């Protein structure tokens, strides 16, 4: 039993994302709600998009590890980026943390006019899947 991520023929082939994920019966699916670049008190860590991105992904990692998974188990990311954020800084800060063996996860990204946390420039959520023995 394995989790499959694919890039079907006829769709753009990208090293950054796949198009389809298949989670077989018996695997655990884990949903991580929106994580901003905030510390454990809810305070935005910086006005810098790169620093916020790093912390948002770190918060997702903490959430995943609390249930026995890790960033390598993520099959799909949703990334909301404030329209005024520096996109290169935001993505550049986390690209190496999201790299993994095999096919990349699915990614949905959107520029938004605002986020629910004042001062937040990025919010990420994730779906992960783990085959448990």
Coordinates of N, CA, C and O in Angstrom, one line a residue:
X1 N 0.9 -1.2 0.0 CA 0.0 0.0 0.0 C 0.9 1.2 0.0 O 1.8 1.3 0.8
X2 N 0.6 2.2 -0.9 CA 1.4 3.4 -0.9 C 0.5 4.6 -1.4 O -0.5 4.4 -2.0
X3 N 0.9 5.8 -1.0 CA 0.3 7.0 -1.4 C 0.9 7.4 -2.7 O 2.2 7.4 -2.8
X4 N 0.1 7.7 -3.7 CA 0.6 8.1 -5.0 C 0.4 9.5 -5.4 O -0.7 10.0 -5.2
X5 N 1.4 10.2 -5.9 CA 1.3 11.5 -6.4 C 1.7 11.5 -7.9 O 2.8 10.9 -8.2
X6 N 0.9 12.0 -8.8 CA 1.2 11.9 -10.2 C 1.1 13.2 -10.9 O 0.5 14.2 -10.5
X7 N 1.8 13.2 -12.1 CA 1.8 14.3 -13.0 C 1.3 13.7 -14.4 O 2.2 13.3 -15.2
X8 N 0.0 13.6 -14.6 CA -0.5 12.9 -15.8 C 0.0 13.6 -17.1 O 0.1 14.8 -17.2
X9 N 0.2 12.7 -18.0 CA 0.5 13.1 -19.4 C -0.6 14.1 -19.9 O -1.8 13.9 -19.6
X10 N -0.2 15.2 -20.5 CA -1.2 16.1 -21.0 C -1.3 17.3 -20.1 O -2.0 18.3 -20.5
X11 N -0.8 17.3 -18.9 CA -0.8 18.4 -18.0 C 0.7 18.9 -17.8 O 1.6 18.1 -18.0
X12 N 0.9 20.1 -17.4 CA 2.2 20.7 -17.2 C 3.0 19.8 -16.2 O 2.5 19.4 -15.2
X13 N 4.2 19.5 -16.6 CA 5.1 18.8 -15.7 C 6.0 19.8 -15.0 O 6.7 20.6 -15.6
X14 N 5.9 19.8 -13.7 CA 6.6 20.8 -12.9 C 7.4 20.1 -11.7 O 6.8 19.2 -11.1
X15 N 8.6 20.5 -11.4 CA 9.3 20.0 -10.3 C 8.7 20.5 -9.0 O 9.0 20.0 -7.9
X16 N 7.8 21.5 -9.0 CA 7.3 22.1 -7.8 C 6.0 21.5 -7.3 O 5.6 21.7 -6.2
X17 N 5.2 20.9 -8.2 CA 3.9 20.3 -7.8 C 3.5 19.2 -8.7 O 3.9 19.1 -9.8
X18 N 2.7 18.3 -8.1 CA 2.0 17.3 -8.8 C 0.5 17.7 -9.0 O 0.1 18.7 -8.5
X19 N -0.2 16.9 -9.8 CA -1.6 17.2 -10.0 C -2.6 16.3 -9.3 O -3.8 16.8 -9.1
X20 N -2.3 15.1 -9.0 CA -3.2 14.1 -8.4 C -2.6 13.4 -7.3 O -1.4 13.0 -7.4
X21 N -3.3 13.2 -6.2 CA -2.9 12.4 -5.1 C -3.9 11.3 -4.9 O -5.1 11.6 -4.9
X22 N -3.5 10.1 -4.6 CA -4.3 9.0 -4.3 C -3.9 8.4 -3.0 O -2.8 8.0 -2.8
X23 N -4.8 8.4 -2.0 CA -4.6 7.9 -0.7 C -5.4 6.6 -0.6 O -6.6 6.6 -0.7
X24 N -4.7 5.5 -0.4 CA -5.4 4.2 -0.4 C -6.2 3.9 0.9 O -5.9 4.5 1.9
X25 N -7.1 3.0 0.8 CA -7.9 2.7 2.0 C -6.9 2.2 3.1 O -5.9 1.5 2.8
X26 N -7.1 2.5 4.3 CA -6.3 2.1 5.4 C -5.2 3.1 5.8 O -4.6 3.0 6.9
X27 N -4.9 4.1 4.9 CA -4.0 5.1 5.2 C -4.7 6.2 6.1 O -5.9 6.4 6.0
X28 N -3.9 6.9 6.9 CA -4.5 8.0 7.7 C -4.3 9.3 7.0 O -3.2 9.6 6.5
X29 N -5.4 10.0 6.9 CA -5.4 11.3 6.2 C -5.4 12.4 7.4 O -6.2 12.3 8.3
X30 N -4.5 13.4 7.3 CA -4.4 14.4 8.3 C -4.6 15.7 7.7 O -4.0 16.1 6.7
X31 N -5.4 16.5 8.3 CA -5.7 17.9 7.8 C -5.2 18.9 8.8 O -5.5 18.9 10.0
X32 N -4.4 19.8 8.3 CA -3.8 20.9 9.1 C -4.5 22.2 8.7 O -4.4 22.6 7.5
X33 N -5.1 22.8 9.6 CA -5.8 24.1 9.3 C -4.8 25.2 9.1 O -3.6 25.1 9.3
X34 N -5.3 26.3 8.7 CA -4.5 27.5 8.3 C -3.5 27.9 9.4 O -3.9 28.1 10.5
X35 N -2.2 28.0 9.0 CA -1.2 28.4 9.9 C -0.5 29.7 9.3 O -0.2 29.8 8.2
X36 N -0.5 30.7 10.2 CA 0.2 31.9 9.9 C 1.6 32.0 10.4 O 2.0 31.1 11.2
X37 N 2.3 33.0 10.1 CA 3.6 33.2 10.7 C 3.6 33.9 12.0 O 4.0 35.0 12.2
X38 N 3.0 33.1 13.0 CA 2.9 33.6 14.3 C 3.6 32.7 15.3 O 3.7 31.5 15.1
X39 N 3.9 33.3 16.5 CA 4.6 32.5 17.5 C 3.5 31.8 18.4 O 2.3 31.9 18.1
X40 N 3.9 31.1 19.4 CA 2.9 30.4 20.2 C 1.9 31.2 21.0 O 0.9 30.7 21.5
X41 N 2.2 32.6 21.0 CA 1.2 33.5 21.7 C 0.3 34.1 20.6 O -0.6 34.8 21.0
X42 N 0.5 33.8 19.4 CA -0.4 34.3 18.3 C 0.1 35.6 17.7 O -0.5 36.3 16.9
X43 N 1.3 36.1 18.2 CA 1.9 37.3 17.7 C 2.6 37.1 16.3 O 3.4 36.1 16.2
X44 N 2.4 37.9 15.4 CA 3.1 37.8 14.1 C 4.5 38.0 14.3 O 5.0 38.9 15.0
X45 N 5.4 37.1 13.8 CA 6.8 37.1 14.1 C 7.6 38.2 13.4 O 8.7 38.5 13.9
X46 N 7.1 38.8 12.3 CA 7.9 39.8 11.6 C 7.0 40.4 10.6 O 6.0 39.8 10.2
X47 N 7.4 41.5 10.1 CA 6.7 42.1 8.9 C 7.3 41.6 7.6 O 6.8 42.0 6.5
X48 N 8.3 40.7 7.7 CA 9.0 40.2 6.5 C 8.3 38.9 6.0 O 8.0 38.0 6.8
X49 N 7.9 38.9 4.7 CA 7.2 37.7 4.2 C 8.0 36.4 4.3 O 7.4 35.4 4.6
X50 N 9.3 36.5 4.1 CA 10.1 35.3 4.2 C 10.1 34.7 5.7 O 9.9 33.5 5.8
X51 N 10.3 35.6 6.6 CA 10.2 35.1 8.0 C 8.8 34.6 8.4 O 8.7 33.5 9.1
X52 N 7.8 35.2 7.9 CA 6.4 34.7 8.2 C 6.2 33.4 7.5 O 5.6 32.5 8.1
X53 N 6.7 33.2 6.3 CA 6.6 31.9 5.6 C 7.3 30.8 6.3 O 6.7 29.7 6.5
X54 N 8.5 31.1 6.8 CA 9.2 30.0 7.5 C 8.5 29.6 8.8 O 8.3 28.4 9.1
X55 N 7.9 30.6 9.5 CA 7.2 30.3 10.7 C 5.9 29.5 10.4 O 5.5 28.6 11.2
X56 N 5.2 29.9 9.4 CA 3.9 29.3 9.0 C 4.2 27.8 8.7 O 3.5 26.9 9.2
X57 N 5.3 27.5 7.9 CA 5.6 26.1 7.6 C 6.1 25.4 8.9 O 5.7 24.2 9.1
X58 N 6.8 26.1 9.7 CA 7.2 25.5 11.0 C 6.0 25.1 11.9 O 6.0 24.1 12.5
X59 N 5.0 26.0 11.9 CA 3.8 25.7 12.6 C 3.1 24.5 12.1 O 2.6 23.7 12.8
X60 N 3.1 24.4 10.7 CA 2.4 23.2 10.1 C 3.2 21.9 10.5 O 2.7 20.9 10.8
X61 N 4.6 22.0 10.5 CA 5.4 20.9 10.9 C 5.1 20.5 12.4 O 4.9 19.3 12.7
X62 N 5.0 21.4 13.3 CA 4.7 21.2 14.7 C 3.3 20.4 14.8 O 3.2 19.4 15.5
X63 N 2.3 20.9 14.0 CA 1.0 20.3 14.0 C 1.1 18.9 13.5 O 0.5 17.9 14.1
X64 N 1.8 18.6 12.4 CA 1.9 17.3 11.9 C 2.7 16.4 12.8 O 2.2 15.2 13.0
X65 N 3.7 16.8 13.4 CA 4.5 16.0 14.3 C 3.7 15.6 15.6 O 3.9 14.6 16.2
X66 N 2.7 16.5 15.9 CA 1.9 16.1 17.1 C 1.1 14.9 16.9 O 0.6 14.3 17.9
X67 N 0.9 14.5 15.6 CA 0.1 13.3 15.3 C 0.9 12.3 14.6 O 0.4 11.4 13.9
X68 N 2.3 12.4 14.7 CA 3.1 11.3 14.2 C 3.4 11.4 12.7 O 3.8 10.4 12.1
X69 N 3.3 12.6 12.1 CA 3.7 12.8 10.7 C 4.7 13.9 10.6 O 5.2 14.4 11.6
X70 N 5.1 14.2 9.4 CA 6.1 15.3 9.1 C 5.8 16.0 7.8 O 4.8 15.6 7.1
X71 N 6.6 16.9 7.5 CA 6.4 17.7 6.2 C 6.4 16.7 5.0 O 5.8 17.0 4.0
X72 N 7.2 15.7 5.1 CA 7.3 14.7 4.0 C 6.0 14.0 3.7 O 5.8 13.3 2.7
X73 N 5.1 14.0 4.7 CA 3.8 13.3 4.5 C 2.8 14.2 3.8 O 1.7 13.7 3.5
X74 N 3.1 15.5 3.6 CA 2.1 16.4 3.0 C 1.9 16.0 1.6 O 2.8 15.9 0.8
X75 N 0.6 15.8 1.2 CA 0.3 15.6 -0.2 C -0.3 16.8 -0.9 O -0.3 16.8 -2.1
X76 N -0.8 17.8 -0.1 CA -1.3 19.0 -0.7 C -1.2 20.2 0.2 O -1.5 20.1 1.4
X77 N -0.7 21.3 -0.4 CA -0.6 22.5 0.3 C -1.6 23.5 -0.3 O -1.7 23.6 -1.5
X78 N -2.2 24.4 0.6 CA -2.9 25.5 0.1 C -2.1 26.7 0.7 O -1.9 26.7 1.9
X79 N -1.8 27.7 -0.2 CA -1.0 28.8 0.3 C -1.7 30.1 -0.1 O -2.0 30.3 -1.3
X80 N -2.0 30.9 0.9 CA -2.7 32.2 0.7 C -1.6 33.3 1.0 O -1.0 33.2 2.1
X81 N -1.4 34.1 0.0 CA -0.3 35.2 0.2 C -1.0 36.5 0.0 O -1.7 36.8 -1.0
X82 N -0.7 37.4 1.0 CA -1.3 38.8 0.9 C -0.8 39.4 -0.4 O 0.4 39.3 -0.7
X83 N -1.6 40.1 -1.1 CA -1.3 40.8 -2.4 C -0.1 41.7 -2.3 O 0.6 42.0 -3.3
X84 N 0.2 42.3 -1.1 CA 1.3 43.2 -0.9 C 2.6 42.5 -0.5 O 3.6 43.2 -0.3
X85 N 2.6 41.2 -0.3 CA 3.8 40.5 0.2 C 4.8 40.3 -1.0 O 4.4 40.2 -2.1
X86 N 6.0 40.2 -0.6 CA 7.1 39.9 -1.5 C 7.1 38.4 -1.8 O 7.5 37.6 -1.0
X87 N 6.6 38.0 -3.0 CA 6.4 36.6 -3.4 C 7.7 35.9 -3.4 O 7.8 34.7 -2.9
X88 N 8.8 36.5 -3.9 CA 10.1 35.8 -3.9 C 10.6 35.5 -2.6 O 11.1 34.4 -2.3
X89 N 10.5 36.5 -1.7 CA 10.9 36.3 -0.3 C 10.1 35.2 0.4 O 10.6 34.3 1.1
X90 N 8.8 35.2 0.2 CA 7.9 34.2 0.8 C 8.2 32.8 0.3 O 8.4 31.9 1.1
X91 N 8.3 32.6 -1.0 CA 8.6 31.3 -1.5 C 10.1 30.9 -1.3 O 10.4 29.7 -0.9
X92 N 11.0 31.8 -1.5 CA 12.4 31.5 -1.4 C 12.8 31.0 0.0 O 13.6 30.2 0.2
X93 N 12.1 31.5 1.0 CA 12.4 31.2 2.4 C 12.0 29.7 2.7 O 12.7 29.1 3.5
X94 N 11.0 29.2 2.0 CA 10.5 27.9 2.4 C 10.7 26.8 1.4 O 10.5 25.6 1.6
X95 N 11.2 27.2 0.2 CA 11.4 26.2 -0.9 C 12.2 25.0 -0.5 O 11.8 23.8 -0.7
X96 N 13.3 25.2 0.2 CA 14.2 24.0 0.6 C 13.5 23.2 1.7 O 13.7 22.0 1.7
X97 N 12.7 23.8 2.5 CA 12.0 23.0 3.6 C 10.9 22.1 3.0 O 10.5 21.1 3.6
X98 N 10.4 22.5 1.8 CA 9.3 21.7 1.2 C 9.8 20.7 0.2 O 9.0 19.8 -0.2
X99 N 11.1 20.7 -0.1 CA 11.7 19.8 -1.0 C 11.6 18.4 -0.4 O 11.8 18.3 0.8
X100 N 11.4 17.4 -1.2 CA 11.4 16.0 -0.7 C 11.7 15.0 -1.8 O 11.7 15.4 -3.0
X101 N 11.9 13.8 -1.4 CA 12.2 12.7 -2.3 C 10.9 12.4 -3.1 O 9.8 12.5 -2.6
X102 N 11.0 12.0 -4.4 CA 9.9 11.6 -5.1 C 9.1 12.7 -5.7 O 9.5 13.9 -5.7
X103 N 7.8 12.4 -6.0 CA 7.0 13.4 -6.6 C 6.6 14.5 -5.6 O 6.4 14.2 -4.4
X104 N 6.6 15.8 -6.1 CA 6.2 16.8 -5.2 C 4.7 16.8 -4.8 O 3.9 16.2 -5.5
X105 N 4.3 17.5 -3.7 CA 2.9 17.5 -3.4 C 2.1 18.4 -4.3 O 2.6 19.1 -5.2
X106 N 0.8 18.4 -4.2 CA -0.1 19.3 -4.9 C 0.0 20.6 -4.2 O 0.2 20.7 -3.0
X107 N -0.2 21.7 -5.0 CA -0.1 23.0 -4.4 C -1.2 23.9 -5.1 O -1.4 23.9 -6.3
X108 N -1.9 24.6 -4.2 CA -2.9 25.6 -4.6 C -2.4 26.9 -4.0 O -2.2 26.9 -2.8
X109 N -2.3 27.9 -4.8 CA -1.8 29.2 -4.2 C -2.7 30.3 -4.7 O -3.2 30.3 -5.9
X110 N -2.9 31.3 -3.9 CA -3.7 32.5 -4.3 C -3.2 33.8 -3.6 O -2.7 33.7 -2.5
X111 N -3.3 34.8 -4.4 CA -3.0 36.2 -3.8 C -4.3 36.6 -3.2 O -5.4 36.5 -3.9
X112 N -4.3 37.2 -2.0 CA -5.6 37.6 -1.4 C -5.4 39.1 -0.9 O -4.3 39.5 -0.7
X113 N -6.5 39.7 -0.7 CA -6.5 41.1 -0.3 C -6.2 41.2 1.2 O -5.8 42.3 1.7
X114 N -6.5 40.2 2.0 CA -6.2 40.2 3.4 C -6.4 38.8 4.0 O -7.0 38.0 3.4
X115 N -5.8 38.7 5.2 CA -5.9 37.4 6.0 C -6.6 37.8 7.3 O -6.6 38.9 7.7
X116 N -7.1 36.7 8.0 CA -7.8 36.9 9.2 C -6.9 37.5 10.4 O -7.4 38.1 11.3
X117 N -5.6 37.2 10.3 CA -4.7 37.7 11.4 C -4.1 39.0 11.0 O -3.4 39.1 10.0
X118 N -4.4 40.1 11.7 CA -3.8 41.4 11.3 C -2.3 41.3 11.2 O -1.6 40.8 12.1
X119 N -1.8 41.8 10.1 CA -0.3 41.8 9.9 C 0.2 40.6 9.2 O 1.3 40.5 8.8
X120 N -0.7 39.6 9.1 CA -0.2 38.3 8.4 C -0.1 38.5 6.9 O -0.9 39.1 6.3
X121 N 1.0 38.0 6.4 CA 1.2 38.0 4.9 C 1.1 36.7 4.2 O 1.0 36.6 3.0
X122 N 1.0 35.6 5.0 CA 0.9 34.3 4.5 C 0.1 33.4 5.4 O 0.1 33.6 6.6
X123 N -0.6 32.5 4.8 CA -1.3 31.4 5.5 C -1.2 30.1 4.7 O -1.4 30.1 3.5
X124 N -0.8 29.1 5.4 CA -0.7 27.8 4.7 C -1.6 26.8 5.4 O -1.8 26.8 6.7
X125 N -2.2 25.9 4.7 CA -2.9 24.7 5.2 C -2.4 23.5 4.5 O -1.8 23.6 3.4
X126 N -2.5 22.3 5.1 CA -2.0 21.1 4.4 C -2.9 19.9 4.6 O -3.6 19.9 5.6
X127 N -2.8 19.0 3.7 CA -3.4 17.7 3.8 C -2.2 16.7 3.7 O -1.4 16.8 2.8
X128 N -2.1 15.8 4.7 CA -1.0 14.9 4.7 C -1.7 13.5 4.8 O -2.8 13.3 5.1
X129 N -0.9 12.5 4.4 CA -1.3 11.1 4.4 C -0.2 10.2 4.9 O 1.0 10.4 4.4
X130 N -0.5 9.2 5.7 CA 0.5 8.3 6.2 C 0.0 6.9 6.2 O -1.1 6.6 6.6
X131 N 0.8 6.0 5.7 CA 0.5 4.6 5.7 C 1.1 4.1 7.0 O 2.3 4.2 7.3
X132 N 0.2 3.6 7.9 CA 0.6 3.1 9.2 C 0.7 1.6 9.2 O -0.1 0.9 8.5
X133 N 1.7 1.1 9.8 CA 1.9 -0.4 9.9 C 0.9 -1.1 10.8 O 0.4 -0.7 11.7

